[in-house]
Coordinates of C-alpha atoms in Angstrom, one line a residue:
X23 CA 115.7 80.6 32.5
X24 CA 116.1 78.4 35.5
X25 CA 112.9 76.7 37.0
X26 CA 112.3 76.9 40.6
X27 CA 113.5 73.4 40.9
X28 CA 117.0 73.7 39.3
X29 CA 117.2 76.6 41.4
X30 CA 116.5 75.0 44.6
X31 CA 118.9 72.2 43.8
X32 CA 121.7 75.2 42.8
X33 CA 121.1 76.7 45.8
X34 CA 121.3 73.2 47.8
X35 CA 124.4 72.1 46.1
X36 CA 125.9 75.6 46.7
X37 CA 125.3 75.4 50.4
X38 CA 126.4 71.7 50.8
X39 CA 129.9 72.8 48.8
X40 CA 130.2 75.4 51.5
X41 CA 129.5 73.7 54.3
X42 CA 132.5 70.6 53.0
X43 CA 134.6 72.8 52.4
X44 CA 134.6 74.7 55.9
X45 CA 134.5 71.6 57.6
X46 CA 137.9 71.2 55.5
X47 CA 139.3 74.1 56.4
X48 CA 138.3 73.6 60.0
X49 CA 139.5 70.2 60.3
X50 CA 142.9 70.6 57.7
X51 CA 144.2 74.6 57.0
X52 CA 143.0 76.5 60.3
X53 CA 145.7 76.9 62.9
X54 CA 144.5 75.3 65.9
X55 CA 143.5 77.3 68.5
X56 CA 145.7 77.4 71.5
X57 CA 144.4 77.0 74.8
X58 CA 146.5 76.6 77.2
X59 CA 150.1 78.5 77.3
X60 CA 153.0 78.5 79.9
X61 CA 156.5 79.7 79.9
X62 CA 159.9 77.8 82.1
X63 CA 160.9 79.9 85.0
X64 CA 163.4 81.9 83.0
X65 CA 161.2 82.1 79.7
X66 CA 163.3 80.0 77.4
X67 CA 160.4 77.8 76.8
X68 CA 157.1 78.2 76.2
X69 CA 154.8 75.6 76.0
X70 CA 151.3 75.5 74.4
X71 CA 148.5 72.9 73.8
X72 CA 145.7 72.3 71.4
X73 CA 143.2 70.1 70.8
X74 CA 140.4 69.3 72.3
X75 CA 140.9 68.5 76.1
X76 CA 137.3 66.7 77.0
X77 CA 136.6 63.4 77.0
X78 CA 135.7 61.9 72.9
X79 CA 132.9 60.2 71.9
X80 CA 131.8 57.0 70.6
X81 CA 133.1 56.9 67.2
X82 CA 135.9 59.7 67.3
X83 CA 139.0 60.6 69.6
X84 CA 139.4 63.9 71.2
X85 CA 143.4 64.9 70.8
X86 CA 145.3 67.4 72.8
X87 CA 148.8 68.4 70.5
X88 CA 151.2 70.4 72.0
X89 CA 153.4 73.0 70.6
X90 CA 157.4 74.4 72.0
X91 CA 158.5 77.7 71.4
X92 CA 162.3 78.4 72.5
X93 CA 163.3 82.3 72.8
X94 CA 160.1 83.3 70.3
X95 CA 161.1 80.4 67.3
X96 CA 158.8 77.4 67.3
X97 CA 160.9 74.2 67.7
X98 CA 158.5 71.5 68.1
X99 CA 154.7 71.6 66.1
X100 CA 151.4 69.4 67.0
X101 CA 152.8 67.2 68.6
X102 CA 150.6 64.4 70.5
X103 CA 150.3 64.6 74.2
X104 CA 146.9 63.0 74.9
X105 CA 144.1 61.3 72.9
X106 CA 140.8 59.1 73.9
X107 CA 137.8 58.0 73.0
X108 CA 134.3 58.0 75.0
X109 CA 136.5 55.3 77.3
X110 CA 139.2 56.7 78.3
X111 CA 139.9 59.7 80.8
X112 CA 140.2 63.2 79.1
X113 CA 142.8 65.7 79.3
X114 CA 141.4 68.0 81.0
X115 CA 140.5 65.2 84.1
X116 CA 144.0 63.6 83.7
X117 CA 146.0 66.3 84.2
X118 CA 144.5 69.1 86.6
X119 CA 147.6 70.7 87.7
X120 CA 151.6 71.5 85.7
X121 CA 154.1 73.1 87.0
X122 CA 158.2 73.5 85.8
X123 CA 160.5 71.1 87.5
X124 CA 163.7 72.5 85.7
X125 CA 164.2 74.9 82.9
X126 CA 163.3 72.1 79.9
X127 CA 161.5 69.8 82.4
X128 CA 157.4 70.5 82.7
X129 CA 155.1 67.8 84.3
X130 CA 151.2 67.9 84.1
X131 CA 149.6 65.2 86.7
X132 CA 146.4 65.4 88.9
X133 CA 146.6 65.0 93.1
X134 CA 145.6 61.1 94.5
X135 CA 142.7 60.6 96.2
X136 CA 144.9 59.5 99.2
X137 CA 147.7 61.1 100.0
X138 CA 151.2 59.3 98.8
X139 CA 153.9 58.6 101.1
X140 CA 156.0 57.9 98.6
X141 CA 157.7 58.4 95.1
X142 CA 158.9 56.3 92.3
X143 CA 162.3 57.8 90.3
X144 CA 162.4 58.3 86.7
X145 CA 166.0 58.2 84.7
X146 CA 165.8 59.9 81.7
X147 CA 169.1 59.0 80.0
X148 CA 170.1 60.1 75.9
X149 CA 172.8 57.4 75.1
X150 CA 173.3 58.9 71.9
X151 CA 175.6 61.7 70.2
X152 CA 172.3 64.2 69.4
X153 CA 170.4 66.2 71.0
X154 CA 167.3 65.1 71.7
X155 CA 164.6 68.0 70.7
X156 CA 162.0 66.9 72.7
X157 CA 161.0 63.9 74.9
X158 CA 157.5 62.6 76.4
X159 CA 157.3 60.0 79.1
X160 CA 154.1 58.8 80.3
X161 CA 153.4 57.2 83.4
X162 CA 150.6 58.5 86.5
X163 CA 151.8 61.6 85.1
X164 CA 153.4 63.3 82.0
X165 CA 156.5 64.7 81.9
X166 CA 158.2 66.8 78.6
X167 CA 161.8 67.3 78.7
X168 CA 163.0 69.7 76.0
X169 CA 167.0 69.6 74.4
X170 CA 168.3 66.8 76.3
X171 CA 172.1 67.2 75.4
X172 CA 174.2 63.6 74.0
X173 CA 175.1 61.4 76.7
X174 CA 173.7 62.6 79.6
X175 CA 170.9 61.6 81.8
X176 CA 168.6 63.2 84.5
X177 CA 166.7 61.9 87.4
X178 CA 162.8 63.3 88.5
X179 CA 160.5 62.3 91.0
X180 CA 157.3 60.4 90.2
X181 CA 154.4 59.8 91.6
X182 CA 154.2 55.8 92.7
X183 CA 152.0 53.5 90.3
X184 CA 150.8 50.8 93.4
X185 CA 148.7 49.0 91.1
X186 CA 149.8 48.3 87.5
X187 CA 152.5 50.5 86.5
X188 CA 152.8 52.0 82.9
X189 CA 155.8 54.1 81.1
X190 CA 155.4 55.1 77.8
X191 CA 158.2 57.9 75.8
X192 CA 158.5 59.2 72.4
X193 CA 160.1 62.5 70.8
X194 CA 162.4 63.7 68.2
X195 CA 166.0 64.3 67.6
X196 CA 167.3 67.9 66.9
X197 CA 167.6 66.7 63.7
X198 CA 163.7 65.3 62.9
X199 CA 164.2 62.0 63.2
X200 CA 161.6 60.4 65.5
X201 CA 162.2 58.8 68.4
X202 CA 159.3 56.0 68.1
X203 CA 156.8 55.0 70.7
X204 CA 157.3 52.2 73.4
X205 CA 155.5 51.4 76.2
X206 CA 156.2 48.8 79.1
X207 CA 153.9 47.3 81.7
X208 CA 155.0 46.6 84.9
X209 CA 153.2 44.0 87.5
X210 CA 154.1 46.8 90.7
X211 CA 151.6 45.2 93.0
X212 CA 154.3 42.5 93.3
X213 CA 156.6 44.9 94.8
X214 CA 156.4 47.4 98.3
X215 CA 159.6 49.8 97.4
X216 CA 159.3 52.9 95.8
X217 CA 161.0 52.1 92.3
X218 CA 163.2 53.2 89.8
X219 CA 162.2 53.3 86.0
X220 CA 164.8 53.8 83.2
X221 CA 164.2 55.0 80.5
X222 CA 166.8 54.9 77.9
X223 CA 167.1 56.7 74.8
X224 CA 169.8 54.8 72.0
X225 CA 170.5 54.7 68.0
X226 CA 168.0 52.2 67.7
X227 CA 164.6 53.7 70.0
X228 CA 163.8 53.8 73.2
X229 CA 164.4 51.3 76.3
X230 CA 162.1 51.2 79.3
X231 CA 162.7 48.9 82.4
X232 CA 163.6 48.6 86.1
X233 CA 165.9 47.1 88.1
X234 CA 163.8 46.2 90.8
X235 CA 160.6 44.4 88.6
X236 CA 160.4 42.7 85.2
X237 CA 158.3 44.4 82.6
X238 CA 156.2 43.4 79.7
X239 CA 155.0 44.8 76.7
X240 CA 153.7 41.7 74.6
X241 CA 152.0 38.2 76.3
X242 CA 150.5 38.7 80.0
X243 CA 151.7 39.7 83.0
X244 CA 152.7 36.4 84.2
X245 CA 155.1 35.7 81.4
X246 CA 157.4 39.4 81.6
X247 CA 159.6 39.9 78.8
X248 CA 161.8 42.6 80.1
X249 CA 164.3 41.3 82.4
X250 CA 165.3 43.4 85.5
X251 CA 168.0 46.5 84.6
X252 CA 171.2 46.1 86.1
X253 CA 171.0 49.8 87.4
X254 CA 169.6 52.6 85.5
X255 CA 173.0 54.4 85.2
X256 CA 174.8 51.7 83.2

């Protein structure tokens, strides 16, 4: 016969099993829940995020993922689109407004507090002989670009960085290889033209730079390490 004690701890054991093991399920087997959902103009693609779009705390990240569904068959799984701590902006604060630029072209971005009189251009160009799945550049805005075809390029407005200009891409090849992360800084308060960033997908990862700045992406900004493009179609 149990005393009340060994019951108590049963029952207290019990309950702390229960509560691990849906914080496991929660965190590790449950689908996340989707949130967000939009489809291209002619319903090829249909893109949905998850995550948790507010802004994290103090010791955790909040992480938006992002899922691609082409004609009803998911192509592309989880993968990152946003993440930040009690620091850095949230999702839902970064990017107020999306909208489809092209068929496999979506950008999320919010409106300046002062109206822009002018754009920067972005060339996207795949230099190799796959398809690239999925792309994501990063700069004011986001932009993901879905089954980029081998060795060809396209061109989309921007919105202007006047300050301190960022461009960050990653993705994946049709295949499942990954296209790995790189990000460039760029000193664009040296600089009054609207520029032009390229951003350059090869065999060996991906290139970002401009032909009218240098860039940087290790040392400071007076010491770039990315020497001007010759032209962003070469």
């Amino acid at each position: 016969m149990k005393t009340p004690h060994k019951f108590a701890t049963l029952v207290i054991s019990l309950a702390v099993m229960s509560l691990v093991g849906m914080t496991i399920y929660q965190l590790f087997l449950k689908s996340p829940s989707v949130w967000f959902s939009t489809s291209s103009p002619n319903r090829i693609y249909t893109v949905q995020l998850t995550g948790n779009k507010g802004r994290g705390g103090f010791l955790f990240y909040n992480t938006v993922r992002f899922n691609v569904i082409r004609n009803g068959q998911t192509i592309v799984r989880g993968a990152h689109a946003h993440s930040g701590d009690f620091m850095d902006i949230s999702f839902e604060l970064a990017y107020t407004k999306n909208a489809w630029l092209h068929e496999n072209v979506i950008r999320f971005w919010r409106e300046p507090n002062v109206p822009e009189t002018r754009s920067d251009t972005l060339f996207i160009s795949n230099r190799t002989d796959k398809v690239i799945k999925y792309l994501k550049v990063k700069g004011r805005e986001m932009f993901l670009v879905f089954e980029i075809q081998p060795r060809s390029s396209l061109k989309l407005s921007a919105s202007h960085q006047p300050y301190a200009g960022w461009v960050e891409s990653e993705g994946e090849f049709i295949d499942g290889q990954p296209i790995r992360w790189n990000g460039v800084n760029f000193a664009t308060d040296r600089v009054s033209l609207p520029l032009q960033f390229c951003v350059s997908i090869t065999d060996t990862g991906v290139e970002i730079e401009s032909p009218e700045i240098e860039g940087y992406n290790s040392g400071s900004v007076d010491q770039p390490n990315i020497p001007k493009a010759i032209n962003c179609m070469k």
